[in-house]
PDB file of C-alpha atoms in Angstrom:
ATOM      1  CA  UNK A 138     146.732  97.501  75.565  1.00 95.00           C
ATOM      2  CA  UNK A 139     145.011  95.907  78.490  1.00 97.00           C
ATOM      3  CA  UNK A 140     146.386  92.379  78.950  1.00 98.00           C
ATOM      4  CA  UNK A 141     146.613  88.950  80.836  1.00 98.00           C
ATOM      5  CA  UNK A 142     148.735  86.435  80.007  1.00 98.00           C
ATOM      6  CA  UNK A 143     149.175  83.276  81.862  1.00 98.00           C
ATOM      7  CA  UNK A 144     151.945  80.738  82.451  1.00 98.00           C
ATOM      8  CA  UNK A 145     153.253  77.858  84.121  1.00 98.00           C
ATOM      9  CA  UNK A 146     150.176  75.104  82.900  1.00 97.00           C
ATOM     10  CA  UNK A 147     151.617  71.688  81.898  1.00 98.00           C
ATOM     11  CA  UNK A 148     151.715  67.990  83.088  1.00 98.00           C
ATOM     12  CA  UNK A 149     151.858  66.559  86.468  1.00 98.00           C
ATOM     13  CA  UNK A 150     150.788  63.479  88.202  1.00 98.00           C
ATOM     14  CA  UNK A 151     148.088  62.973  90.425  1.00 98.00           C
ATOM     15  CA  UNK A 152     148.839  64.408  93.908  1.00 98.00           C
ATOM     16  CA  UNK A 153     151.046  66.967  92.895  1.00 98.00           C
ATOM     17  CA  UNK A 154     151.600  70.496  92.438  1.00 98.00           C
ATOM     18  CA  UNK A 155     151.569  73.200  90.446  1.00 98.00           C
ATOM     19  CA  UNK A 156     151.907  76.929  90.105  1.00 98.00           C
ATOM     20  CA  UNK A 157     150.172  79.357  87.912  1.00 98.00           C
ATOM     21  CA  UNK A 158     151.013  82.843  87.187  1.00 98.00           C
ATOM     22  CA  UNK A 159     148.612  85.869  85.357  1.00 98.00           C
ATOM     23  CA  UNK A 160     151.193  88.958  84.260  1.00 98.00           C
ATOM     24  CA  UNK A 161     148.305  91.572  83.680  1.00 98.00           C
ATOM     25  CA  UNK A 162     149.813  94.823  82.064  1.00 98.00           C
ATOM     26  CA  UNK A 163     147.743  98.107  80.244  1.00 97.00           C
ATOM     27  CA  UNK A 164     146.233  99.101  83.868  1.00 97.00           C
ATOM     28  CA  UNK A 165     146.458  99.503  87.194  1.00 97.00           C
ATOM     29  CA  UNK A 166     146.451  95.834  88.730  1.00 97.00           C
ATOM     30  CA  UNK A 167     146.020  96.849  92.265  1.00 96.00           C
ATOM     31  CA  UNK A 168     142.584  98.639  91.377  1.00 96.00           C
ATOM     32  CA  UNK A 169     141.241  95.260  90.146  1.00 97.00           C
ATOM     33  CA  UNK A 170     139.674  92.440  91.341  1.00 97.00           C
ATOM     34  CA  UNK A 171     141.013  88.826  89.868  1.00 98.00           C
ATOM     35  CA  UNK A 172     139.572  85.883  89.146  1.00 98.00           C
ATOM     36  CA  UNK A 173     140.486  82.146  88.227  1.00 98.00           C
ATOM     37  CA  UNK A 174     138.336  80.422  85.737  1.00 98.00           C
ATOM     38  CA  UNK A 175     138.664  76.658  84.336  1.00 98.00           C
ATOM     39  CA  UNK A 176     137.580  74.758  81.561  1.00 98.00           C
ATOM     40  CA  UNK A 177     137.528  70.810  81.583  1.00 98.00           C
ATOM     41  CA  UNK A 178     138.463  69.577  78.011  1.00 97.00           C
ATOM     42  CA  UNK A 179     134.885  70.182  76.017  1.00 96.00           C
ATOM     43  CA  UNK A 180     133.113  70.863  78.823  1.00 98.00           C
ATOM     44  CA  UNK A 181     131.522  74.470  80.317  1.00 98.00           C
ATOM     45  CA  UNK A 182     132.906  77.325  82.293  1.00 98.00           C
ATOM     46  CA  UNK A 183     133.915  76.819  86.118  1.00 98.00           C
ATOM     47  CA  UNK A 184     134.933  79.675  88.385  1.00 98.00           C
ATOM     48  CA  UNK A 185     138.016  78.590  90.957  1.00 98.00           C
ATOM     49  CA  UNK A 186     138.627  81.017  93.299  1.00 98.00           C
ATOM     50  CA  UNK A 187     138.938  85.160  93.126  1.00 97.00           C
ATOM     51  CA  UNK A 188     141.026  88.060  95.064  1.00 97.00           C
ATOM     52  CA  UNK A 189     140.215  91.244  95.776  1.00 97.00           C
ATOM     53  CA  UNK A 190     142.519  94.051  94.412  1.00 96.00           C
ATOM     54  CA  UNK A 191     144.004  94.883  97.767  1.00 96.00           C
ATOM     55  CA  UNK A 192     144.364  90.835  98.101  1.00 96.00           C
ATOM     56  CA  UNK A 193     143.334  90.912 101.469  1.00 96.00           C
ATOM     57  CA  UNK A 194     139.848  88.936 100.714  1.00 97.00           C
ATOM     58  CA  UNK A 195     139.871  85.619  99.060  1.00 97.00           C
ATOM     59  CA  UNK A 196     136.920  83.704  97.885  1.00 97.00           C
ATOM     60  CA  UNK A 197     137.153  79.655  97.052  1.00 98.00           C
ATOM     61  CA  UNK A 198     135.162  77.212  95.027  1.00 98.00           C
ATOM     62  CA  UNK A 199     134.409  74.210  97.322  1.00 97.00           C
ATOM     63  CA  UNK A 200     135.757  72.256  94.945  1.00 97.00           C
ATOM     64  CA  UNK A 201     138.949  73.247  95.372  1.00 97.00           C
ATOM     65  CA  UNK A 202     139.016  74.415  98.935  1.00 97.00           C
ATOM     66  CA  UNK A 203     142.072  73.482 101.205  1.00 97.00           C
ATOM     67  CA  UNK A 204     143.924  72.367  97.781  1.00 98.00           C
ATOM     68  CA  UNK A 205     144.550  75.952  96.125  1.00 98.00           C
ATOM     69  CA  UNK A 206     145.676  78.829  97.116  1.00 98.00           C
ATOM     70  CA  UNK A 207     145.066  82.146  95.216  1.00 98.00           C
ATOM     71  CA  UNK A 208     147.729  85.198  95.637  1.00 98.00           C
ATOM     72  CA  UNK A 209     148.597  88.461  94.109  1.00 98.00           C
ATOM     73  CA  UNK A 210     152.142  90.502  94.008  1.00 98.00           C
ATOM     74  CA  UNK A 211     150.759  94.233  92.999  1.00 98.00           C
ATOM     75  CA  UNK A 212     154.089  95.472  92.844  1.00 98.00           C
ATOM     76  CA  UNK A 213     154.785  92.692  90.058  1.00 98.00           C
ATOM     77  CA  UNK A 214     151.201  92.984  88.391  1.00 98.00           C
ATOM     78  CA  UNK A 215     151.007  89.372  88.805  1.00 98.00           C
ATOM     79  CA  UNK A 216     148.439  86.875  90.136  1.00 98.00           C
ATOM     80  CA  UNK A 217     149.086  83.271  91.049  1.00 98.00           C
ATOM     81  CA  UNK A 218     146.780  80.374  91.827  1.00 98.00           C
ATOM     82  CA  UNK A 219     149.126  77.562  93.483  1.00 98.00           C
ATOM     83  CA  UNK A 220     147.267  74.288  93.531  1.00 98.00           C
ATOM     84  CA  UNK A 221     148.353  71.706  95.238  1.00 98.00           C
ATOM     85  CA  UNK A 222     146.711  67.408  95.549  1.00 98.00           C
ATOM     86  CA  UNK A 223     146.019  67.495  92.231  1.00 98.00           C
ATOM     87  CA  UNK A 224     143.129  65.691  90.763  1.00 98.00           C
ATOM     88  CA  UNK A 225     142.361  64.043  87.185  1.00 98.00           C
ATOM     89  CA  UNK A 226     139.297  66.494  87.853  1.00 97.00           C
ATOM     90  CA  UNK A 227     141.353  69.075  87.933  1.00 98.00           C
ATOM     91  CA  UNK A 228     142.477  69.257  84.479  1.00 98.00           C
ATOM     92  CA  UNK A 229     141.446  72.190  82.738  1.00 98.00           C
ATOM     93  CA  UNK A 230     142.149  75.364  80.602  1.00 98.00           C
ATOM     94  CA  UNK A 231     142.486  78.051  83.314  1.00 98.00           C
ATOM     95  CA  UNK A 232     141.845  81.692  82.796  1.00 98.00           C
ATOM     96  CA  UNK A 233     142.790  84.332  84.455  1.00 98.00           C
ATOM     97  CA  UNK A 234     140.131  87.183  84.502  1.00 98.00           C
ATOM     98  CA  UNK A 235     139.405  90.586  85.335  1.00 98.00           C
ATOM     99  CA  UNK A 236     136.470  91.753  87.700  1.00 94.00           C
ATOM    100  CA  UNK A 237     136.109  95.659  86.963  1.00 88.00           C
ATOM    101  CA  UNK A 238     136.443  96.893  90.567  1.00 86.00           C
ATOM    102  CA  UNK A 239     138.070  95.747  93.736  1.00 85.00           C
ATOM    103  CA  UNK A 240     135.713  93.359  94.609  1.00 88.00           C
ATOM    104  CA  UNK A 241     135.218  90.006  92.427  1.00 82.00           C
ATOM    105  CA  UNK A 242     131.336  90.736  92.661  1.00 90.00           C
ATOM    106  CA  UNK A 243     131.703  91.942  88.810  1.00 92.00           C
ATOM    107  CA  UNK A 244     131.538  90.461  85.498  1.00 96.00           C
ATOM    108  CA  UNK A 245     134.815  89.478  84.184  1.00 97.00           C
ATOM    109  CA  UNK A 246     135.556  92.437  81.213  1.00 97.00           C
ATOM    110  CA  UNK A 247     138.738  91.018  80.576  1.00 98.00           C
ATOM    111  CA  UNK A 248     140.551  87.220  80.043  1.00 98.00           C
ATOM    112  CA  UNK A 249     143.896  85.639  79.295  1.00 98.00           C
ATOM    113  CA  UNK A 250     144.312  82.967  76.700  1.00 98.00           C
ATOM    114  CA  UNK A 251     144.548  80.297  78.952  1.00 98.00           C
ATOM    115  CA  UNK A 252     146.935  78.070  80.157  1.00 98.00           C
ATOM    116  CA  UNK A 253     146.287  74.094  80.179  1.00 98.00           C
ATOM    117  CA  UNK A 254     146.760  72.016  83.103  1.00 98.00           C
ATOM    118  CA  UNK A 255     147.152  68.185  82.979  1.00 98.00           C
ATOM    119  CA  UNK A 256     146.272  66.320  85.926  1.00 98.00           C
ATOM    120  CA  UNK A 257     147.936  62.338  84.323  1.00 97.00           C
ATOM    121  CA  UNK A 258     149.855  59.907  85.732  1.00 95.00           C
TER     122      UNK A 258
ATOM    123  CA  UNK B1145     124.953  77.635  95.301  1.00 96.00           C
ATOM    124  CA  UNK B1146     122.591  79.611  92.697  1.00 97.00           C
ATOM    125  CA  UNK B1147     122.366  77.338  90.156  1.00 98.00           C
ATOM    126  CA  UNK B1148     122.112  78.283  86.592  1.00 98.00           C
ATOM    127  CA  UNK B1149     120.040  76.817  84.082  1.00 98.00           C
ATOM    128  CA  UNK B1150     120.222  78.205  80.451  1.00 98.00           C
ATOM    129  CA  UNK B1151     117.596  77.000  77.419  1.00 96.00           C
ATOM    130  CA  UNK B1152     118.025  75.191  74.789  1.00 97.00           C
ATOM    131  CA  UNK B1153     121.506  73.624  74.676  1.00 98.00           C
ATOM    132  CA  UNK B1154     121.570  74.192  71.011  1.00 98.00           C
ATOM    133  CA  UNK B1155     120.024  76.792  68.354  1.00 97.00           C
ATOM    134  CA  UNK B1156     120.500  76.299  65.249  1.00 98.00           C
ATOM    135  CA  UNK B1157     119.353  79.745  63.209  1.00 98.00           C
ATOM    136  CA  UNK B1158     119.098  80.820  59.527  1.00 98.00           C
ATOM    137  CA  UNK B1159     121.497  84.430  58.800  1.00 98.00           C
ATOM    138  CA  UNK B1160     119.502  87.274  59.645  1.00 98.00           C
ATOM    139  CA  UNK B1161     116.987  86.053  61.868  1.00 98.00           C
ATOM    140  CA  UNK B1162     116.706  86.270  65.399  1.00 98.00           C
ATOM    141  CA  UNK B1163     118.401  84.405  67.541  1.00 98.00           C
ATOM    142  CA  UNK B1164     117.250  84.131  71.901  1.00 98.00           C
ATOM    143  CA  UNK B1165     119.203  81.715  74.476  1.00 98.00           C
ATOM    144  CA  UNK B1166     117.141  81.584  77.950  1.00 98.00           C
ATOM    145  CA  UNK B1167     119.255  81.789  81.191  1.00 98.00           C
ATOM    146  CA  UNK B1168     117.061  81.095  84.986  1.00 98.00           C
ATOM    147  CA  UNK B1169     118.759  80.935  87.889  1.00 98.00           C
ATOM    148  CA  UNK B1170     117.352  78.842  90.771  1.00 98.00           C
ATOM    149  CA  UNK B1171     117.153  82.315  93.469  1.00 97.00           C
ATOM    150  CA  UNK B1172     116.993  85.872  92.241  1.00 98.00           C
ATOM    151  CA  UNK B1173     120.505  87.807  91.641  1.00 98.00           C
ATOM    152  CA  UNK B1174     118.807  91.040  92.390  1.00 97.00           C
ATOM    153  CA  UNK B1175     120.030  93.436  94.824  1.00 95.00           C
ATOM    154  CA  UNK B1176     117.442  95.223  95.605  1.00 94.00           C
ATOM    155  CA  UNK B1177     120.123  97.760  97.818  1.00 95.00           C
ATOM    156  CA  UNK B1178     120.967  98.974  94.234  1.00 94.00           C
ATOM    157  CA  UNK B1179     118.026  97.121  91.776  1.00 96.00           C
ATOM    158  CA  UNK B1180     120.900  95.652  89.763  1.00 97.00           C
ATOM    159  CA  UNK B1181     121.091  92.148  88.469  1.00 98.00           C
ATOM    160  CA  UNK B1182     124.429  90.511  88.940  1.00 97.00           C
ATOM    161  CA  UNK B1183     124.004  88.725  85.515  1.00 98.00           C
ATOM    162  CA  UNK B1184     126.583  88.345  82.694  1.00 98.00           C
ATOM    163  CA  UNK B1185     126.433  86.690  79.328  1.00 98.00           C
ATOM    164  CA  UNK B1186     129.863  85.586  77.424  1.00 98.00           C
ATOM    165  CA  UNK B1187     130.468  84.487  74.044  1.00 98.00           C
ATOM    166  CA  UNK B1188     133.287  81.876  73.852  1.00 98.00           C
ATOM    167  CA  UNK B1189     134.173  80.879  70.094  1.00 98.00           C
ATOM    168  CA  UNK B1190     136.603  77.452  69.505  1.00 95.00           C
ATOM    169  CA  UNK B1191     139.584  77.889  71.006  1.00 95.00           C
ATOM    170  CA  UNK B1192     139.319  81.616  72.395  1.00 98.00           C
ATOM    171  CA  UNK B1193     138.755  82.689  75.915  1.00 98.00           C
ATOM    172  CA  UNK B1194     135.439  84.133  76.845  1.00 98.00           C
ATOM    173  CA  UNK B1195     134.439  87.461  75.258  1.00 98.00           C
ATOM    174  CA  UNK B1196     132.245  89.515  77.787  1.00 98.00           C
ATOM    175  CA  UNK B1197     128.782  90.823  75.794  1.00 98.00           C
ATOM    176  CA  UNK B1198     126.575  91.877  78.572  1.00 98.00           C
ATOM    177  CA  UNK B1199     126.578  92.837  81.773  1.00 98.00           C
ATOM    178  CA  UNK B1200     124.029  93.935  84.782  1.00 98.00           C
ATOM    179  CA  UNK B1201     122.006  92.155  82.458  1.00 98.00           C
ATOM    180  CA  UNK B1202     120.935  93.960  80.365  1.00 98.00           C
ATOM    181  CA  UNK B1203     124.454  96.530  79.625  1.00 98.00           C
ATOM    182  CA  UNK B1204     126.400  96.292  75.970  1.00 98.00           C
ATOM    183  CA  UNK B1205     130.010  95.820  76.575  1.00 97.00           C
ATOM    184  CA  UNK B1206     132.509  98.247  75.065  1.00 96.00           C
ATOM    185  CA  UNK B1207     132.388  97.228  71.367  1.00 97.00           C
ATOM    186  CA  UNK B1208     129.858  94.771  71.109  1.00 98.00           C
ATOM    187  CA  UNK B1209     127.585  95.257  68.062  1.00 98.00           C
ATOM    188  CA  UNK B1210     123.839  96.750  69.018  1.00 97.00           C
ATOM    189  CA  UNK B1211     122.564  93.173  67.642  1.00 98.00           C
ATOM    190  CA  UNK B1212     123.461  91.773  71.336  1.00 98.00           C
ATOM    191  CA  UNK B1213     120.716  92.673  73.829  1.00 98.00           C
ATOM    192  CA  UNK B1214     119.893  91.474  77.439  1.00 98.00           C
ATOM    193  CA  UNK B1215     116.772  91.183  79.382  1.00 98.00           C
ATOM    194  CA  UNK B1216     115.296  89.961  82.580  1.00 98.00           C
ATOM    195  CA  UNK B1217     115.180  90.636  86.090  1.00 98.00           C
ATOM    196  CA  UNK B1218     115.689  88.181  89.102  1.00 98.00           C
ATOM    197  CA  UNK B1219     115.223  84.491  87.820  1.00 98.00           C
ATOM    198  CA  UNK B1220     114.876  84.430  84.326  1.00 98.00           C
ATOM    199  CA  UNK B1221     117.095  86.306  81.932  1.00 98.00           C
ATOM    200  CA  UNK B1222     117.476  86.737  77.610  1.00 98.00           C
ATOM    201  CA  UNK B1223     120.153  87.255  75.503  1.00 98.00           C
ATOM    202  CA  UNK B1224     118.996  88.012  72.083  1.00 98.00           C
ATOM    203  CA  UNK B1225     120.668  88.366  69.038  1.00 98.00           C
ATOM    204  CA  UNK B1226     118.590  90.575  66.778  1.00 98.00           C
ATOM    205  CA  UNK B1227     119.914  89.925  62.943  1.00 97.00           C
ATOM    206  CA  UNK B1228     122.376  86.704  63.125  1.00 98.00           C
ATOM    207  CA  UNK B1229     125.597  86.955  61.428  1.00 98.00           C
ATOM    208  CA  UNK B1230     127.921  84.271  60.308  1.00 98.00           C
ATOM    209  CA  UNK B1231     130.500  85.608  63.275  1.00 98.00           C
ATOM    210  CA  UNK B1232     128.004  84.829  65.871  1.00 98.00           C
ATOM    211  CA  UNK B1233     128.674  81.070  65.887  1.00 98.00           C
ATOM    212  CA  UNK B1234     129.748  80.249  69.204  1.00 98.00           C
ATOM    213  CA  UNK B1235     128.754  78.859  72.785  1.00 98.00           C
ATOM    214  CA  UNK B1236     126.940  81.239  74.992  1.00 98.00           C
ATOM    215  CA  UNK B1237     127.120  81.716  78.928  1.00 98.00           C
ATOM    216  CA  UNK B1238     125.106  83.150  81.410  1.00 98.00           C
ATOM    217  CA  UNK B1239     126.982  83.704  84.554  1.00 98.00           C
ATOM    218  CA  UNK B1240     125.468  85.312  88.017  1.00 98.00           C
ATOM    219  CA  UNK B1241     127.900  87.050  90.092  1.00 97.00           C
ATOM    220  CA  UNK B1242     125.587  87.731  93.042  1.00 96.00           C
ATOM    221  CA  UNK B1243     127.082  85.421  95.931  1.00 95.00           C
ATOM    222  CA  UNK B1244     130.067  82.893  95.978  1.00 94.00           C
ATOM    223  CA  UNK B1245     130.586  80.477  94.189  1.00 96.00           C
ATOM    224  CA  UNK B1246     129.799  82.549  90.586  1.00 97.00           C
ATOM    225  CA  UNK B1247     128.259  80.334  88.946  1.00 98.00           C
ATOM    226  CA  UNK B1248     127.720  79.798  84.836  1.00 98.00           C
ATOM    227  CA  UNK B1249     125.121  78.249  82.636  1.00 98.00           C
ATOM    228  CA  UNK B1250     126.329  75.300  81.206  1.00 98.00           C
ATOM    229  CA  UNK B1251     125.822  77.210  77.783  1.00 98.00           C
ATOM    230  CA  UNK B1252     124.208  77.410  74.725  1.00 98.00           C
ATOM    231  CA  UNK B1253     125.730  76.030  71.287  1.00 98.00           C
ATOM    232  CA  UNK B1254     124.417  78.589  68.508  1.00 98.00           C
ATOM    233  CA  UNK B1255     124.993  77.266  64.927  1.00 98.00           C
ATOM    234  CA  UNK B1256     124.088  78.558  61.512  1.00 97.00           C
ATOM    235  CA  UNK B1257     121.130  76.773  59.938  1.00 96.00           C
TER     236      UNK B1257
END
């Protein structure tokens, strides 16, 4: 079964940092494009950054530019988004997501369940 | 950044009718290289991720029921849902995947009525 599951959401204060993982299993992760997605508390869909399937092209919101850094480990089927100077803004369900192809210039066939990040002091 | 613009923010529809959310984007998301239109649509019910329905505008994906259609080319784009059924209730998103930063609709709350 083709799958995402993220980890490593919680709490932290304002200026911090966190990392986030995506374990993808049920395909070939090296073959696919990746993409972060957010999701403010009751509020719409935001797209954070995206990798290519090699991971030698990455692709930023401006929001987030300079503060996050988006990796993958193909050998460990496993995508990360570290994010560091943390903002109340920045609080958010974040998806991981599948772009079908090795460029993120796809739709996003697949998504994780999320993992919630709390931006509080 | 292509802004996206979807109409109305909320639908409220009787079971079995037909239900349309707009989507316009302020530039076209046509290629014309390959005359596709980098234009998704994604059903996200409470507390679930986003559910692909459509892509290239106007392409089923696997498994979603023949009730889900796209249309449009360029600016101004359709998702129609031809015979509403209870399971539909959710928010709707358009999302163009043309150029950095892909950008989404803010959505479109369908109820039952």
């Amino acid at each position: 079964e083709v799958q995402l599951l993220e980890s490593g959401g919680g709490l932290v204060q304002p200026g911090g940092s966190l990392s986030l993982s995506c374990a993808a299993s049920g395909f070939t992760f090296s073959s696919y494009a990746m993409s972060w997605v957010r999701q403010a508390p009751g509020k719409g869909l935001e797209w954070v950054s995206a990798i290519s399937g090699s991971g030698g092209s990455t692709y930023y919101a401006d929001s987030v530019k300079g503060r996050i850094t988006i990796s993958r480990d193909n050998s460990k089927n496993t995508l990360y988004l570290q994010m560091n100077s943390l903002r109340a803004e920045d609080t958010a369900v974040y998806y991981c997501a599948r772009c079908p192809g090795q460029w993120p210039n796809d739709a996003f066939d697949i998504w994780g369940q999320g993992t919630m990040v709390t931006v509080s002091s | 950044d292509i802004v996206m613009t979807q109409s109305p923010d909320s639908l409220a529809v009787s079971l079995g009718e037909r239900a349309t959310i707009n989507c316009k984007s302020r530039q076209s998301v046509l290629y014309s290289s390959n005359n596709k239109n980098y234009l998704a649509w994604y059903q996200q019910k409470p507390g679930q991720p986003p559910k692909l329905l459509i892509f290239w505008a106007s392409t089923r994906a696997s498994g979603v029921p023949d009730r889900f259609s796209g249309s449009g080319s360029g600016t101004d784009f359709t998702l129609t849902i031809s015979s509403l059924q209870a399971e539909d209730v959710a928010v709707y998103y358009c999302q163009q995947y043309y150029s950095t930063p892909y950008t989404f609709g803010q959505g479109t709350k369908l109820e039952i009525k």
